[in-house]
Amino acid sequence: QKCPKAHGEEELGQPRQPLAKKRGRDGEDVGLTAKRLKSNEDTAEYEEWRDERLDLGVDPEGLNAQSLELWYAQICLICSTPISGLSNWPIHANGSKHMSRYLALGGAKLKDDKHRPDPQLQDAQPIPIQMSMYVQKQLGL
């Protein structure tokens, strides 16, 4: 018996076979080895971002190691690793691996021609909650 939702291509009751290959960001099929190499490509891209945005060797004492200037596009530019979410940045930035990498680079600061907006949005106006269509209809709006 054929499954009508699968356009008759799969048998009912048969488990689906997992895909043998994964797709990379560009949609190309990649195996596990290629996926690891892609990670190295990502690291190289993050290091380019670091070189474009940061001056290195300017803080050998490590005073600026936890600065948000080092976090760009949810990537730690010192460690070249993803750090998702603002709340995770302090956890990462206070870690020993981050600090040792920061000191190995001689410290860093944002280049003068770059701007880092403050990600703390506490003063931002909240988005007003829209009434549901049901409530609007009940109020005659």
PDB file of C-alpha atoms in Angstrom:
ATOM      1  CA  GLN A   1       0.000   0.000   0.000  1.00  0.00           C
ATOM      2  CA  LYS A   2       1.383   3.390  -1.030  1.00  0.00           C
ATOM      3  CA  CYS A   3       1.262   6.484   1.143  1.00  0.00           C
ATOM      4  CA  PRO A   4      -0.718   9.179  -0.699  1.00  0.00           C
ATOM      5  CA  LYS A   5       1.045  12.020   1.149  1.00  0.00           C
ATOM      6  CA  ALA A   6       4.437  10.851  -0.082  1.00  0.00           C
ATOM      7  CA  HIS A   7       3.136  10.850  -3.648  1.00  0.00           C
ATOM      8  CA  GLY A   8       3.172   7.047  -3.689  1.00  0.00           C
ATOM      9  CA  GLU A   9       6.934   6.780  -3.258  1.00  0.00           C
ATOM     10  CA  GLU A  10       7.099   5.291   0.246  1.00  0.00           C
ATOM     11  CA  GLU A  11       5.498   2.168   1.642  1.00  0.00           C
ATOM     12  CA  LEU A  12       3.267   2.596   4.688  1.00  0.00           C
ATOM     13  CA  GLY A  13       4.794   1.175   7.841  1.00  0.00           C
ATOM     14  CA  GLN A  14       8.345   1.352   6.492  1.00  0.00           C
ATOM     15  CA  PRO A  15      10.756   3.529   8.487  1.00  0.00           C
ATOM     16  CA  ARG A  16      12.231   6.433   6.607  1.00  0.00           C
ATOM     17  CA  GLN A  17      15.897   6.087   5.816  1.00  0.00           C
ATOM     18  CA  PRO A  18      18.072   8.855   7.222  1.00  0.00           C
ATOM     19  CA  LEU A  19      19.859  11.001   4.698  1.00  0.00           C
ATOM     20  CA  ALA A  20      23.400   9.823   4.103  1.00  0.00           C
ATOM     21  CA  LYS A  21      24.660  13.327   3.456  1.00  0.00           C
ATOM     22  CA  LYS A  22      24.102  16.688   5.073  1.00  0.00           C
ATOM     23  CA  ARG A  23      23.736  19.985   3.318  1.00  0.00           C
ATOM     24  CA  GLY A  24      26.108  22.845   3.988  1.00  0.00           C
ATOM     25  CA  ARG A  25      25.188  26.528   4.150  1.00  0.00           C
ATOM     26  CA  ASP A  26      25.414  26.847   0.388  1.00  0.00           C
ATOM     27  CA  GLY A  27      23.069  23.869  -0.159  1.00  0.00           C
ATOM     28  CA  GLU A  28      25.879  21.605  -1.321  1.00  0.00           C
ATOM     29  CA  ASP A  29      26.022  18.048   0.008  1.00  0.00           C
ATOM     30  CA  VAL A  30      28.834  17.706   2.539  1.00  0.00           C
ATOM     31  CA  GLY A  31      30.110  14.743   4.518  1.00  0.00           C
ATOM     32  CA  LEU A  32      31.439  14.921   8.052  1.00  0.00           C
ATOM     33  CA  THR A  33      35.028  15.553   6.932  1.00  0.00           C
ATOM     34  CA  ALA A  34      33.952  18.413   4.705  1.00  0.00           C
ATOM     35  CA  LYS A  35      31.816  19.773   7.545  1.00  0.00           C
ATOM     36  CA  ARG A  36      34.898  19.958   9.785  1.00  0.00           C
ATOM     37  CA  LEU A  37      36.787  21.784   7.034  1.00  0.00           C
ATOM     38  CA  LYS A  38      33.900  24.213   6.736  1.00  0.00           C
ATOM     39  CA  SER A  39      34.392  24.964  10.433  1.00  0.00           C
ATOM     40  CA  ASN A  40      37.988  25.919   9.653  1.00  0.00           C
ATOM     41  CA  GLU A  41      36.697  28.173   6.874  1.00  0.00           C
ATOM     42  CA  ASP A  42      34.342  29.812   9.366  1.00  0.00           C
ATOM     43  CA  THR A  43      37.243  30.372  11.753  1.00  0.00           C
ATOM     44  CA  ALA A  44      39.233  32.032   8.974  1.00  0.00           C
ATOM     45  CA  GLU A  45      36.274  34.311   8.226  1.00  0.00           C
ATOM     46  CA  TYR A  46      35.918  35.226  11.913  1.00  0.00           C
ATOM     47  CA  GLU A  47      39.629  36.063  12.048  1.00  0.00           C
ATOM     48  CA  GLU A  48      39.151  38.354   9.046  1.00  0.00           C
ATOM     49  CA  TRP A  49      36.348  40.075  10.943  1.00  0.00           C
ATOM     50  CA  ARG A  50      38.696  40.425  13.949  1.00  0.00           C
ATOM     51  CA  ASP A  51      41.417  41.984  11.798  1.00  0.00           C
ATOM     52  CA  GLU A  52      38.920  44.403  10.225  1.00  0.00           C
ATOM     53  CA  ARG A  53      37.397  45.505  13.547  1.00  0.00           C
ATOM     54  CA  LEU A  54      40.072  45.251  16.259  1.00  0.00           C
ATOM     55  CA  ASP A  55      43.504  46.649  17.014  1.00  0.00           C
ATOM     56  CA  LEU A  56      45.570  43.871  18.608  1.00  0.00           C
ATOM     57  CA  GLY A  57      48.423  44.157  21.093  1.00  0.00           C
ATOM     58  CA  VAL A  58      47.013  47.221  22.852  1.00  0.00           C
ATOM     59  CA  ASP A  59      45.995  45.732  26.217  1.00  0.00           C
ATOM     60  CA  PRO A  60      48.684  43.356  27.523  1.00  0.00           C
ATOM     61  CA  GLU A  61      47.283  43.606  31.080  1.00  0.00           C
ATOM     62  CA  GLY A  62      43.904  42.178  29.977  1.00  0.00           C
ATOM     63  CA  LEU A  63      41.803  45.057  31.314  1.00  0.00           C
ATOM     64  CA  ASN A  64      39.473  45.060  28.281  1.00  0.00           C
ATOM     65  CA  ALA A  65      39.038  41.268  28.013  1.00  0.00           C
ATOM     66  CA  GLN A  66      35.304  41.263  28.840  1.00  0.00           C
ATOM     67  CA  SER A  67      34.370  44.218  26.611  1.00  0.00           C
ATOM     68  CA  LEU A  68      31.411  43.830  24.276  1.00  0.00           C
ATOM     69  CA  GLU A  69      33.639  45.358  21.582  1.00  0.00           C
ATOM     70  CA  LEU A  70      35.064  41.851  21.179  1.00  0.00           C
ATOM     71  CA  TRP A  71      31.650  40.321  20.391  1.00  0.00           C
ATOM     72  CA  TYR A  72      30.475  40.843  16.816  1.00  0.00           C
ATOM     73  CA  ALA A  73      27.619  39.078  14.976  1.00  0.00           C
ATOM     74  CA  GLN A  74      27.352  36.725  17.975  1.00  0.00           C
ATOM     75  CA  ILE A  75      30.989  35.676  17.464  1.00  0.00           C
ATOM     76  CA  CYS A  76      33.797  36.143  19.970  1.00  0.00           C
ATOM     77  CA  LEU A  77      36.441  37.777  17.795  1.00  0.00           C
ATOM     78  CA  ILE A  78      39.171  36.682  20.204  1.00  0.00           C
ATOM     79  CA  CYS A  79      38.293  32.971  20.268  1.00  0.00           C
ATOM     80  CA  SER A  80      36.626  32.838  16.816  1.00  0.00           C
ATOM     81  CA  THR A  81      33.726  30.958  18.315  1.00  0.00           C
ATOM     82  CA  PRO A  82      29.964  31.547  18.256  1.00  0.00           C
ATOM     83  CA  ILE A  83      28.464  32.953  21.468  1.00  0.00           C
ATOM     84  CA  SER A  84      24.712  33.108  21.023  1.00  0.00           C
ATOM     85  CA  GLY A  85      22.819  35.606  23.088  1.00  0.00           C
ATOM     86  CA  LEU A  86      23.907  38.606  25.068  1.00  0.00           C
ATOM     87  CA  SER A  87      23.373  36.752  28.349  1.00  0.00           C
ATOM     88  CA  ASN A  88      26.039  34.173  27.370  1.00  0.00           C
ATOM     89  CA  TRP A  89      28.738  36.751  26.655  1.00  0.00           C
ATOM     90  CA  PRO A  90      29.794  37.377  30.298  1.00  0.00           C
ATOM     91  CA  ILE A  91      30.010  33.631  30.935  1.00  0.00           C
ATOM     92  CA  HIS A  92      32.299  33.172  27.947  1.00  0.00           C
ATOM     93  CA  ALA A  93      34.321  36.366  28.442  1.00  0.00           C
ATOM     94  CA  ASN A  94      35.132  35.472  32.059  1.00  0.00           C
ATOM     95  CA  GLY A  95      36.381  32.019  31.095  1.00  0.00           C
ATOM     96  CA  SER A  96      40.024  31.001  31.293  1.00  0.00           C
ATOM     97  CA  LYS A  97      40.283  30.000  27.606  1.00  0.00           C
ATOM     98  CA  HIS A  98      39.019  33.381  26.455  1.00  0.00           C
ATOM     99  CA  MET A  99      41.368  35.210  28.809  1.00  0.00           C
ATOM    100  CA  SER A 100      44.397  33.156  27.760  1.00  0.00           C
ATOM    101  CA  ARG A 101      43.648  33.776  24.068  1.00  0.00           C
ATOM    102  CA  TYR A 102      43.092  37.470  24.763  1.00  0.00           C
ATOM    103  CA  LEU A 103      46.439  37.750  26.535  1.00  0.00           C
ATOM    104  CA  ALA A 104      48.179  35.718  23.810  1.00  0.00           C
ATOM    105  CA  LEU A 105      46.988  38.322  21.279  1.00  0.00           C
ATOM    106  CA  GLY A 106      48.263  41.108  23.531  1.00  0.00           C
ATOM    107  CA  GLY A 107      44.765  42.390  24.153  1.00  0.00           C
ATOM    108  CA  ALA A 108      42.460  44.191  21.773  1.00  0.00           C
ATOM    109  CA  LYS A 109      40.247  47.221  21.347  1.00  0.00           C
ATOM    110  CA  LEU A 110      37.772  48.360  18.728  1.00  0.00           C
ATOM    111  CA  LYS A 111      39.386  50.357  15.931  1.00  0.00           C
ATOM    112  CA  ASP A 112      38.650  54.082  16.054  1.00  0.00           C
ATOM    113  CA  ASP A 113      36.762  54.040  12.739  1.00  0.00           C
ATOM    114  CA  LYS A 114      34.426  51.220  13.883  1.00  0.00           C
ATOM    115  CA  HIS A 115      31.287  51.664  15.960  1.00  0.00           C
ATOM    116  CA  ARG A 116      29.795  49.151  18.392  1.00  0.00           C
ATOM    117  CA  PRO A 117      26.200  50.002  19.278  1.00  0.00           C
ATOM    118  CA  ASP A 118      25.221  49.316  22.852  1.00  0.00           C
ATOM    119  CA  PRO A 119      23.234  46.055  22.839  1.00  0.00           C
ATOM    120  CA  GLN A 120      21.550  46.922  26.136  1.00  0.00           C
ATOM    121  CA  LEU A 121      18.068  47.900  25.002  1.00  0.00           C
ATOM    122  CA  GLN A 122      16.529  48.632  28.400  1.00  0.00           C
ATOM    123  CA  ASP A 123      15.572  52.177  27.390  1.00  0.00           C
ATOM    124  CA  ALA A 124      13.891  51.057  24.169  1.00  0.00           C
ATOM    125  CA  GLN A 125      10.156  51.563  23.947  1.00  0.00           C
ATOM    126  CA  PRO A 126       8.228  48.307  24.225  1.00  0.00           C
ATOM    127  CA  ILE A 127       6.234  47.239  21.219  1.00  0.00           C
ATOM    128  CA  PRO A 128       2.541  47.686  22.027  1.00  0.00           C
ATOM    129  CA  ILE A 129       0.534  44.478  22.071  1.00  0.00           C
ATOM    130  CA  GLN A 130      -2.105  44.489  19.396  1.00  0.00           C
ATOM    131  CA  MET A 131      -5.605  43.411  20.333  1.00  0.00           C
ATOM    132  CA  SER A 132      -6.709  40.143  18.824  1.00  0.00           C
ATOM    133  CA  MET A 133      -9.122  40.218  15.902  1.00  0.00           C
ATOM    134  CA  TYR A 134     -11.769  38.748  18.214  1.00  0.00           C
ATOM    135  CA  VAL A 135     -11.400  41.584  20.743  1.00  0.00           C
ATOM    136  CA  GLN A 136     -11.379  44.196  17.995  1.00  0.00           C
ATOM    137  CA  LYS A 137     -14.601  42.769  16.576  1.00  0.00           C
ATOM    138  CA  GLN A 138     -16.196  42.729  20.036  1.00  0.00           C
ATOM    139  CA  LEU A 139     -15.270  46.403  20.523  1.00  0.00           C
ATOM    140  CA  GLY A 140     -16.565  47.294  17.069  1.00  0.00           C
ATOM    141  CA  LEU A 141     -13.171  48.401  15.766  1.00  0.00           C
TER     142      LEU A 141
END
